[in-house]
PDB file of C-alpha atoms and ligand atoms in Angstrom:
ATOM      1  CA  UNK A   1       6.124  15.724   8.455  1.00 97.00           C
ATOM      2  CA  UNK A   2       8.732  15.836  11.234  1.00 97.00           C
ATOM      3  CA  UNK A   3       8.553  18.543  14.613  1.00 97.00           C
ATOM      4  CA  UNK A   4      11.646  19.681  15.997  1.00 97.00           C
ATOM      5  CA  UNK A   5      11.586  18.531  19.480  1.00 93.00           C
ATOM      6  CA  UNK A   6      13.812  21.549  19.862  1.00 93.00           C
ATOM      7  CA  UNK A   7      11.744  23.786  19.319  1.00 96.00           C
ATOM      8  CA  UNK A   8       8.321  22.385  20.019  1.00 96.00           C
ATOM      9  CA  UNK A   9       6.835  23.746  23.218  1.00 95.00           C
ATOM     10  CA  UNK A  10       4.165  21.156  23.135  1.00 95.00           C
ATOM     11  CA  UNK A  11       0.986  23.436  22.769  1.00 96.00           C
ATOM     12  CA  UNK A  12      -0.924  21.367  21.007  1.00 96.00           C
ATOM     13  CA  UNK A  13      -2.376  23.701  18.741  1.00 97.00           C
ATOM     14  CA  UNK A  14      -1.450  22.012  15.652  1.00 97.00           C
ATOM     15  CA  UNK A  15      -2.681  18.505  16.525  1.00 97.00           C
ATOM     16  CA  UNK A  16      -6.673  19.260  15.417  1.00 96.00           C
ATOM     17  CA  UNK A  17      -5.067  20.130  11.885  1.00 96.00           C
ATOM     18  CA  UNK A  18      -3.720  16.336  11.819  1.00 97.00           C
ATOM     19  CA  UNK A  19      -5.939  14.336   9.155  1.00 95.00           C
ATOM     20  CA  UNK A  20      -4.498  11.163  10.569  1.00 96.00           C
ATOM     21  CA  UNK A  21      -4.527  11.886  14.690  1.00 96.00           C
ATOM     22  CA  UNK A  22      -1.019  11.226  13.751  1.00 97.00           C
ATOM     23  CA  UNK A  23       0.882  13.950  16.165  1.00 97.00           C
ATOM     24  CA  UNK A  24       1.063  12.902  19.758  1.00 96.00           C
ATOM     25  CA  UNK A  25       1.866  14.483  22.881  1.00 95.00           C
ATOM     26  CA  UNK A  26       5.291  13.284  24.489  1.00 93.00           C
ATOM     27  CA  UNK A  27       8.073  14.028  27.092  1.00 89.00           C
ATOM     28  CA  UNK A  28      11.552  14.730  26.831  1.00 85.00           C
ATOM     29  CA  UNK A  29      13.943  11.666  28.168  1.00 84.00           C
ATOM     30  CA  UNK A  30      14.086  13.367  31.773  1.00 86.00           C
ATOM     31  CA  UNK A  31      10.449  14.108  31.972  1.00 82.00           C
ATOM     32  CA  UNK A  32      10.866  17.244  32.173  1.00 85.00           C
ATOM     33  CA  UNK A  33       9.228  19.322  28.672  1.00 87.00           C
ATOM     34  CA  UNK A  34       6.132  18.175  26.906  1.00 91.00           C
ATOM     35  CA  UNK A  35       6.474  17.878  23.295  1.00 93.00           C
ATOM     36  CA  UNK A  36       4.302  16.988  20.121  1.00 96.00           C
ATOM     37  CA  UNK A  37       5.541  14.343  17.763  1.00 97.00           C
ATOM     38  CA  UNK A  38       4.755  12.586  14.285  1.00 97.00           C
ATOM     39  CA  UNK A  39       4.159   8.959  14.183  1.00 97.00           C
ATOM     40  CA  UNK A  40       6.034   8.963  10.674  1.00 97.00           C
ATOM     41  CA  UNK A  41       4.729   5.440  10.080  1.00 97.00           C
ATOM     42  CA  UNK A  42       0.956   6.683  10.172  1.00 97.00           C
ATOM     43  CA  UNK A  43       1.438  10.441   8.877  1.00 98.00           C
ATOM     44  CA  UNK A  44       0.500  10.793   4.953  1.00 97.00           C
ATOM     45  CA  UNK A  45       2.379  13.772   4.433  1.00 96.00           C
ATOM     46  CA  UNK A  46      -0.463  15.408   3.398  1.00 95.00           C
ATOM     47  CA  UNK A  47       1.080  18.930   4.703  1.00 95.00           C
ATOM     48  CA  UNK A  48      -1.992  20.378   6.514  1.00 96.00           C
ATOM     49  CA  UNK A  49      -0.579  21.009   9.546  1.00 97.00           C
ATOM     50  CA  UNK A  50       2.036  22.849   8.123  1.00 96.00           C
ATOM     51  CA  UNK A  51       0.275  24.724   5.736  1.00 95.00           C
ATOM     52  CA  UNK A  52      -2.213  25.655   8.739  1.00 95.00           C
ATOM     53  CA  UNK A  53       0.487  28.077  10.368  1.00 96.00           C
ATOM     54  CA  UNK A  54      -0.463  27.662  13.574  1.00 96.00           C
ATOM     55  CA  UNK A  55       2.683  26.908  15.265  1.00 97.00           C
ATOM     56  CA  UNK A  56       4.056  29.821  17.420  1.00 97.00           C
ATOM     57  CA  UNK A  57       7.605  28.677  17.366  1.00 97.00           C
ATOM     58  CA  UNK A  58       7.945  26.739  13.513  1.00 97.00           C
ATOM     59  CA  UNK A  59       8.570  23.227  14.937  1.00 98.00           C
ATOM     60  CA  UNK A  60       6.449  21.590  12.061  1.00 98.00           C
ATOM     61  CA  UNK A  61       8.944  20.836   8.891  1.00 97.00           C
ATOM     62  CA  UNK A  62       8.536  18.516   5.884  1.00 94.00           C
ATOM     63  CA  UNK A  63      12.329  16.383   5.008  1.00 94.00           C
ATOM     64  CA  UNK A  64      12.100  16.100   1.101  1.00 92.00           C
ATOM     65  CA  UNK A  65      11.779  12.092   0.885  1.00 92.00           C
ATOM     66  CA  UNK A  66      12.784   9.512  -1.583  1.00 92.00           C
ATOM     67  CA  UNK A  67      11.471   6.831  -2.872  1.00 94.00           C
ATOM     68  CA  UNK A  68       8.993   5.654  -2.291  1.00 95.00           C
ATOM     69  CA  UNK A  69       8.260   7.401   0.560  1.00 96.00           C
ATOM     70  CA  UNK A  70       8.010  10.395  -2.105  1.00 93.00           C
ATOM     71  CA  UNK A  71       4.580   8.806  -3.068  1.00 92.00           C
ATOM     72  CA  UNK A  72       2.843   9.754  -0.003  1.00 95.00           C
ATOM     73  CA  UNK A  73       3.108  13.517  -0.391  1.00 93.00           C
ATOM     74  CA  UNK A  74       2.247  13.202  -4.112  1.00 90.00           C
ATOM     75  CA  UNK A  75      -0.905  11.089  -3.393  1.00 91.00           C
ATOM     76  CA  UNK A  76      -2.303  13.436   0.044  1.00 92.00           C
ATOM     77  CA  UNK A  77      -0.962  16.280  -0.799  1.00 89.00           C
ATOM     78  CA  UNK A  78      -3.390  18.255  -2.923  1.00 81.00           C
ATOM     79  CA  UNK A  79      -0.464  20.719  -4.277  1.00 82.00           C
ATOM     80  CA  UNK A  80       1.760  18.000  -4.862  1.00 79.00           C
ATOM     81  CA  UNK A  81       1.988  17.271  -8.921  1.00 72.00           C
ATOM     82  CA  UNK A  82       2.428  13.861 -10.089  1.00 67.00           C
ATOM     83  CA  UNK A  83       5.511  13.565 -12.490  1.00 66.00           C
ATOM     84  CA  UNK A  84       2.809  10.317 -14.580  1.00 55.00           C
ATOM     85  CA  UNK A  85       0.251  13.089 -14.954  1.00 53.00           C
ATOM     86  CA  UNK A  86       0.823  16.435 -14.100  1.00 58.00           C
ATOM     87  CA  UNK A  87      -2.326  16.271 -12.339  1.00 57.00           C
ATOM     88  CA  UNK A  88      -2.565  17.283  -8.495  1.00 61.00           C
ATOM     89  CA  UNK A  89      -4.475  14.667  -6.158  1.00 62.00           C
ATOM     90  CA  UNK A  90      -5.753  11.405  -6.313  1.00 64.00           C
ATOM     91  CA  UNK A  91      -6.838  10.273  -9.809  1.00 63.00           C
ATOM     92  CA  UNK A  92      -7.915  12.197 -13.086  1.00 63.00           C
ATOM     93  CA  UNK A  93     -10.468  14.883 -13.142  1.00 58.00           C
ATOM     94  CA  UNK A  94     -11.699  13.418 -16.415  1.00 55.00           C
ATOM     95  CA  UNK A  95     -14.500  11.223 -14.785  1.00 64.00           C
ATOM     96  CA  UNK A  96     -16.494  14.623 -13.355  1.00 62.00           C
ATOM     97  CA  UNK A  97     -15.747  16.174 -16.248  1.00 63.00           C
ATOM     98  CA  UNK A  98     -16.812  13.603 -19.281  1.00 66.00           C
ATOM     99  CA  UNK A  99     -19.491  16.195 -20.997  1.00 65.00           C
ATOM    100  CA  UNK A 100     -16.169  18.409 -21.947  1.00 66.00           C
ATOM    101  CA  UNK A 101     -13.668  15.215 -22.700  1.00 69.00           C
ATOM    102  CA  UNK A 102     -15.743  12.422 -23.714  1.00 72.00           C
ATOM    103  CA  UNK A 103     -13.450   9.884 -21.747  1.00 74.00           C
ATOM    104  CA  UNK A 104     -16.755   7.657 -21.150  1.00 80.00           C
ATOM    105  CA  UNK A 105     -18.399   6.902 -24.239  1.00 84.00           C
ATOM    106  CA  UNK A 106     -22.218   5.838 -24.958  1.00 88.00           C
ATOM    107  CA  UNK A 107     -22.362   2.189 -23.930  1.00 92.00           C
ATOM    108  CA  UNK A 108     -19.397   2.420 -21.885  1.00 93.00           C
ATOM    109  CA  UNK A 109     -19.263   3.313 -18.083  1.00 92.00           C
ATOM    110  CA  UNK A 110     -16.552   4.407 -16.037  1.00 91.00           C
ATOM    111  CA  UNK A 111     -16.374   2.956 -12.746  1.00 92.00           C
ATOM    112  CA  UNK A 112     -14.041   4.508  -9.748  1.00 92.00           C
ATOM    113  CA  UNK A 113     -12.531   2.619  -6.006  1.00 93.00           C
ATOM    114  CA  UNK A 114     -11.712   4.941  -3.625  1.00 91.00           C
ATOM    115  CA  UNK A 115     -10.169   3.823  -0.834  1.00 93.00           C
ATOM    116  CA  UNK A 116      -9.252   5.688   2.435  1.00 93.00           C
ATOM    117  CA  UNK A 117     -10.465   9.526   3.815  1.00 90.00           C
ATOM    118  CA  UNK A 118      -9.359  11.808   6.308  1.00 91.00           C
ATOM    119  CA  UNK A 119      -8.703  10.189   8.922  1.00 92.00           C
ATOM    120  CA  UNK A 120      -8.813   6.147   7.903  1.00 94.00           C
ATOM    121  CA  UNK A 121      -6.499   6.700   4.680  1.00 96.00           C
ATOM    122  CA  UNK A 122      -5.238   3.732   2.779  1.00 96.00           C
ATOM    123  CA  UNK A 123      -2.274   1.316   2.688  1.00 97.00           C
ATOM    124  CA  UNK A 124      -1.328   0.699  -1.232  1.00 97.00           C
ATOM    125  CA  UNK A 125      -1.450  -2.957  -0.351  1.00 97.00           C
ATOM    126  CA  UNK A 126      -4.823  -2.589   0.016  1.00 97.00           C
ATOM    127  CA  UNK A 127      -4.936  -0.559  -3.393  1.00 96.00           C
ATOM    128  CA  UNK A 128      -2.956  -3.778  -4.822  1.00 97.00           C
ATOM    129  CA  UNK A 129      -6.191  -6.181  -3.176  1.00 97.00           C
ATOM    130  CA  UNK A 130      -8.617  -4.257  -5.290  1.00 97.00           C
ATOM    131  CA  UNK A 131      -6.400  -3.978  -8.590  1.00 97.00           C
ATOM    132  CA  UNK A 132      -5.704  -7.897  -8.548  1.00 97.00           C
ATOM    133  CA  UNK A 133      -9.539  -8.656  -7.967  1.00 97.00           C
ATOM    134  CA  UNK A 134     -10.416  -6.534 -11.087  1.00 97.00           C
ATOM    135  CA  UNK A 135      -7.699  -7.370 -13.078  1.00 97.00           C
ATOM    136  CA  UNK A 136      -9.040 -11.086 -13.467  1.00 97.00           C
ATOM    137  CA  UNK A 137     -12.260  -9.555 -15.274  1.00 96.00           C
ATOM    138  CA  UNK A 138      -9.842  -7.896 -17.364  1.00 93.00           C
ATOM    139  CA  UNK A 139     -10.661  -4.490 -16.784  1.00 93.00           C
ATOM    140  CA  UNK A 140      -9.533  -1.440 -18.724  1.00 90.00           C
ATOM    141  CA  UNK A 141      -7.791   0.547 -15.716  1.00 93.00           C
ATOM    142  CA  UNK A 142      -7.241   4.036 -16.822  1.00 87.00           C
ATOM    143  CA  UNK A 143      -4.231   5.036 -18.133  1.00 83.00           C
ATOM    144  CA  UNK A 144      -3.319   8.490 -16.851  1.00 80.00           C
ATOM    145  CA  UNK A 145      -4.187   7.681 -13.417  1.00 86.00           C
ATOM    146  CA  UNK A 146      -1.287   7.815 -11.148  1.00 87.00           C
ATOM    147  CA  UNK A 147      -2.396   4.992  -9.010  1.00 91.00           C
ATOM    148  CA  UNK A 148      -2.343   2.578 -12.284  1.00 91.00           C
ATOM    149  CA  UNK A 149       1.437   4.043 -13.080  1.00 89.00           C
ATOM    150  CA  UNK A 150       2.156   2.275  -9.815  1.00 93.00           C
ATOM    151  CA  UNK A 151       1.537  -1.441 -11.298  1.00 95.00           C
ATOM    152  CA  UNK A 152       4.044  -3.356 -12.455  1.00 96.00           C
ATOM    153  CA  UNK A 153       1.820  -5.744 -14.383  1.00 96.00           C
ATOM    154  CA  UNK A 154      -1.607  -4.662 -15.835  1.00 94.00           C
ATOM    155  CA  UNK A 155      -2.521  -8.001 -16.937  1.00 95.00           C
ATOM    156  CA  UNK A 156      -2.247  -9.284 -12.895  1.00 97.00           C
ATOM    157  CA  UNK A 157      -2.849  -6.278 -10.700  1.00 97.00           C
ATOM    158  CA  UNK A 158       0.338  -6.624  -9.233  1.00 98.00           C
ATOM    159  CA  UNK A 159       1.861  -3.056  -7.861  1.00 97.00           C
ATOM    160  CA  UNK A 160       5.482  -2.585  -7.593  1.00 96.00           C
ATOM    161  CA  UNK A 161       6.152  -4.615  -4.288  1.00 98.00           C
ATOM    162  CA  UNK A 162       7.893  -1.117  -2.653  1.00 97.00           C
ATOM    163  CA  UNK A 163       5.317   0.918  -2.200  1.00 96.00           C
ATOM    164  CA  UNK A 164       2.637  -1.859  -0.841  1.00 97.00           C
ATOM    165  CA  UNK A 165       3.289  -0.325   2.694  1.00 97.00           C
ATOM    166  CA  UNK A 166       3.113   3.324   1.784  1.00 97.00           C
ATOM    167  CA  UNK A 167       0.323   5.335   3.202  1.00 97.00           C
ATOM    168  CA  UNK A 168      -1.920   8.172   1.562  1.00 96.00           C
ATOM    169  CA  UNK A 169      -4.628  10.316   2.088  1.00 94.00           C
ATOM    170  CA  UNK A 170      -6.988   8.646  -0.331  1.00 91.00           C
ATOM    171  CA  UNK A 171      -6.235   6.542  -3.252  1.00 90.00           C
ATOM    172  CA  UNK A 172      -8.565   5.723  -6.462  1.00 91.00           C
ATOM    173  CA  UNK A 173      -8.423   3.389  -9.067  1.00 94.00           C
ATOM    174  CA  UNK A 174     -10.473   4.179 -12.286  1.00 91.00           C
ATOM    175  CA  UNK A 175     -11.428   2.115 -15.196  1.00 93.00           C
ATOM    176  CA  UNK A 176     -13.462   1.770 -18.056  1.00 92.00           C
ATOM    177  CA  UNK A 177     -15.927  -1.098 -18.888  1.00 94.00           C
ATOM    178  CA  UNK A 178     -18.564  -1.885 -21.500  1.00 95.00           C
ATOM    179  CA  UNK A 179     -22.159  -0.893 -19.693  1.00 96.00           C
ATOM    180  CA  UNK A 180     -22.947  -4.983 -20.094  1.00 96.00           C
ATOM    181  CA  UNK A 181     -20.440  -5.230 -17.170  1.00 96.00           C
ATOM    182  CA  UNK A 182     -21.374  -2.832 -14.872  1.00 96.00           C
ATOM    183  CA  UNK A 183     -23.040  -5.407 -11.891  1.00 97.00           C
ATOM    184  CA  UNK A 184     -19.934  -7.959 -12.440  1.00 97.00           C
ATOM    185  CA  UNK A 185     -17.614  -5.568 -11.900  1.00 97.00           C
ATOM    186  CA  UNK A 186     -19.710  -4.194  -8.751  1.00 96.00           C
ATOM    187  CA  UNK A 187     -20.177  -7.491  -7.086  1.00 96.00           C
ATOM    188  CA  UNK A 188     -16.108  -8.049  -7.305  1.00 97.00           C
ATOM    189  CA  UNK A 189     -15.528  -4.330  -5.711  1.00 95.00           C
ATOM    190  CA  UNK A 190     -18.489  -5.326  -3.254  1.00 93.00           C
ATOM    191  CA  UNK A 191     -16.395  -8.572  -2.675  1.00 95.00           C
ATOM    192  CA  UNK A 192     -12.812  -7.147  -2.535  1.00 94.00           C
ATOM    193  CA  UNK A 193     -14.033  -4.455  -0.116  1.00 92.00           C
ATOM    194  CA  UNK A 194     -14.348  -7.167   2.513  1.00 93.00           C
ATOM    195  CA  UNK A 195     -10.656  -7.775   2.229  1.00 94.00           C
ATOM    196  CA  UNK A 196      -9.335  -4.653   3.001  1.00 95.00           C
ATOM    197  CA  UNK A 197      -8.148  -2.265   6.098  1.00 93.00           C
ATOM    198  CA  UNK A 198      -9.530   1.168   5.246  1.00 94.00           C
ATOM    199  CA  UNK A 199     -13.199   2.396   4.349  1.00 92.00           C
ATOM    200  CA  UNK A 200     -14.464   1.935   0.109  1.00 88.00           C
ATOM    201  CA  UNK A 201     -16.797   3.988  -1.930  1.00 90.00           C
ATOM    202  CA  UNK A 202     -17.489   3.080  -5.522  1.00 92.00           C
ATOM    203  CA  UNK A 203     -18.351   5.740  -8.201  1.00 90.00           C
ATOM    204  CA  UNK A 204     -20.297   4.837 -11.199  1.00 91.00           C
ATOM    205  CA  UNK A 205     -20.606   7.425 -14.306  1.00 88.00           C
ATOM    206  CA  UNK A 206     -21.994   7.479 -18.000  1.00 88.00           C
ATOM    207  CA  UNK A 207     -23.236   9.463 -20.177  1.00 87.00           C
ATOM    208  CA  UNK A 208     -26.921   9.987 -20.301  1.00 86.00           C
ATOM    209  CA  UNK A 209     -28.695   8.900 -23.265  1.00 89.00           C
ATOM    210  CA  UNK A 210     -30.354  10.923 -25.931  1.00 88.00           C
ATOM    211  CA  UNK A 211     -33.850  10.710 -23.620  1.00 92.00           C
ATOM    212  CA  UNK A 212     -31.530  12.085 -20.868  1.00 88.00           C
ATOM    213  CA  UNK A 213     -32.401   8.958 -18.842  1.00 90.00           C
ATOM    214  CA  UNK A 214     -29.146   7.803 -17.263  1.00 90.00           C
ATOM    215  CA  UNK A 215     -28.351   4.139 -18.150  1.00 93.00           C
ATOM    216  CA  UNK A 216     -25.936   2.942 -15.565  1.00 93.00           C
ATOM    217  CA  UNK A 217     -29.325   4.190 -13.082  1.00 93.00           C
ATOM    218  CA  UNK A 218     -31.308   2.037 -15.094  1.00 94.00           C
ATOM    219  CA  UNK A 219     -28.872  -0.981 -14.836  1.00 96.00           C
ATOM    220  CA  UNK A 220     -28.903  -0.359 -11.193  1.00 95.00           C
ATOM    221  CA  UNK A 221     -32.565  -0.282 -10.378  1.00 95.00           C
ATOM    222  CA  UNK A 222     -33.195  -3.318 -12.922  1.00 96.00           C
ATOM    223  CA  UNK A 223     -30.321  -5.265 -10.741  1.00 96.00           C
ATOM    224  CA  UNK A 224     -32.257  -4.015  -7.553  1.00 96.00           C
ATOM    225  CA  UNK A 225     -28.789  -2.293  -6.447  1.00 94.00           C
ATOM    226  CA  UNK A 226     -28.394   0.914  -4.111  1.00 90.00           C
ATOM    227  CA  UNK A 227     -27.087   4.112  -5.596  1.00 88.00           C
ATOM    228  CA  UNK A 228     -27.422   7.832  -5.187  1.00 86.00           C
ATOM    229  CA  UNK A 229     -27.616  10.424  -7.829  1.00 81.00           C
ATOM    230  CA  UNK A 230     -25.040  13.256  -7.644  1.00 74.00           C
ATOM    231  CA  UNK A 231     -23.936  16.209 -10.066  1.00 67.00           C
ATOM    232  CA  UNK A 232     -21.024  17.918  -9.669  1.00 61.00           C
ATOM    233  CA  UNK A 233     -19.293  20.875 -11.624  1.00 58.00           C
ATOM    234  CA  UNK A 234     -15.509  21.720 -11.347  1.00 59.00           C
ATOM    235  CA  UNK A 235     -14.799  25.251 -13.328  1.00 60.00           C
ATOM    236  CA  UNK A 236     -11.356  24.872 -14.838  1.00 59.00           C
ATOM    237  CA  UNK A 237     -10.946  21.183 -15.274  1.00 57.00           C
ATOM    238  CA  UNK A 238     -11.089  18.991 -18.242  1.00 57.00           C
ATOM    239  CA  UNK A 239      -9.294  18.875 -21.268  1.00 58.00           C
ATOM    240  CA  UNK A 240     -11.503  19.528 -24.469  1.00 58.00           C
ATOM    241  CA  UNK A 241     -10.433  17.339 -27.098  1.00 56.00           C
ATOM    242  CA  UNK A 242      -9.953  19.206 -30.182  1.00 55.00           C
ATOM    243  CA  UNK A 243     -11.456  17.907 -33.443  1.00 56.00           C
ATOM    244  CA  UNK A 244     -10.373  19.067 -36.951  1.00 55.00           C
ATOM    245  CA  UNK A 245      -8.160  21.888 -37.474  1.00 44.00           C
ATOM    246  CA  UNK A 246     -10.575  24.534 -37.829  1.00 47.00           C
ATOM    247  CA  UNK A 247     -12.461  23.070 -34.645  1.00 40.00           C
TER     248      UNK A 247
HETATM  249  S1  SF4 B 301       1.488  15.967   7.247  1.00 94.85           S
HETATM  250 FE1  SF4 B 301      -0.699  15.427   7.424  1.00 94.85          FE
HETATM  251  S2  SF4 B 301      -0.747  13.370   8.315  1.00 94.85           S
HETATM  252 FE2  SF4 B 301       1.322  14.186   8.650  1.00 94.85          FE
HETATM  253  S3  SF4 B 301       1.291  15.093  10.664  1.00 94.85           S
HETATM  254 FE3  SF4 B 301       0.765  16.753   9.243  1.00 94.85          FE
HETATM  255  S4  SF4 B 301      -1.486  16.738   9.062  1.00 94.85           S
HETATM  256 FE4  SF4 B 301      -0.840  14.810  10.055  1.00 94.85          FE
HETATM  257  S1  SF4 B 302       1.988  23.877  17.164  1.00 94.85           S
HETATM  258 FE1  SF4 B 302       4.251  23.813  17.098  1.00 94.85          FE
HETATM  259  S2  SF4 B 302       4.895  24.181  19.188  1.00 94.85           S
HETATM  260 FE2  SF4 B 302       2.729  23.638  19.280  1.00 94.85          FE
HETATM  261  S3  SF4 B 302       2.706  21.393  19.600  1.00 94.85           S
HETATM  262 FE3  SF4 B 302       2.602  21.728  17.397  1.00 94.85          FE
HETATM  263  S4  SF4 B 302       4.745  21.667  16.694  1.00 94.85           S
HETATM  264 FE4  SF4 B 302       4.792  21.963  18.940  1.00 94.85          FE
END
């Protein structure tokens, strides 16, 4: 996001809109006009204080960028599409809704990093930190996620070495792993967390079992672990998978 110092007169009113503090007050060269700019190297391009119309003289504009600044829009942005996955946001919506596609099978967990929130966000080098540490446990990272589109080597963890300084909103990588491995691959997250500039969550899912206990809860109370139970229901997303032509 860029303001045109032209026609900024410096009221302020769309710097509380900013999700990364990232639009300062300023003065002209001869000191003698206030006006707001963007510190481009910190701003996400996540559009909100654009799309919050509050400026009274329509200062606030967004340059169409290239790569790989692109990515930054595409990743904060929540009506930005990604050309990987037509899918808007972060990561795929197929981990809150696994009753409709199945993704996670029984015995199988999927298992979600998300680095960076409003305000901290997250450099993709520090997306790169977490891919490498999981990608030595050889990790299944999921496919239509645009964050894995971004590696350049699966096998390593290694992202392409242009966008490691790019900065988004919020950035996820999600992966599938046999239940067996559910406290390795926590312990590694819990470990590569330390390593990184921005703040970590970690989101653990499965499929509850035919006595509607909830296995990855059981492997987490047997491995005396912290979690916390939540449900959540998006109307709209998912994909059902089709079975059988006259399913
Ligand atoms: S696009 Fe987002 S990060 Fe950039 S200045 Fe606007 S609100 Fe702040
Ligand atoms: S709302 Fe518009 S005029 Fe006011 S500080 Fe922001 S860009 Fe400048």
């Amino acid at each position: 996001m860029l303001i045109d110092k032209a026609k900024c007169i410096g009221c302020g009113q769309c710097r509380p809109f900013c999700t990364m503090s990232s639009i300062h007050f300023t003065r002209n060269q001869k000191g003698t006009k206030v006006h707001c700019m963007v510190d481009e190297d910190e701003c996400v391009d996540c559009g909100i204080c654009y799309r919050a119309k509050v400026c009274p003289t329509d200062a606030l504009y967004q340059p169409i960028h290239g790569w790989p600044r692109s990515i930054r829009g595409t990743f904060s942005n929540p009506l930005a599409e990604h050309k990987e996955t037509r899918v808007p946001g972060r990561g795929t919506e197929e981990m809150k809704t696994n009753d409709i596609t199945e993704r996670f099978k029984r015995g199988y967990a999927g298992m979600a990093a998300e680095m960076g929130r409003p305000g901290t966000g997250a450099r993709l080098r520090d997306a790169e930190k977490v891919f490498k540490a999981l990608a030595k446990l050889g990790v299944e990272f999921e496919k239509n996620n645009p964050l894995t589109g971004l590696l350049i080597n699966k096998e390593t963890g290694e992202m392409n070495p242009e966008v490691l300084n790019e900065k988004v909103l919020s950035a996820i990588i999600e992966m599938i792993i046999p239940l067996e491995e559910v406290i390795t691959v926590l312990d590694t997250l819990e470990k590569a967390a330390l390593e990184i500039d921005t703040v970590f969550s970690i989101d653990l899912v499965a499929r509850v079992d035919e006595d509607l206990s909830v296995p990855t809860a059981k492997i987490m109370e047997k491995n005396g672990r912290w979690h916390s139970f939540h449900g959540k229901t998006n109307l709209g997303l998912g994909r059902l998978q089709v079975k059988g032509a006259d399913a």
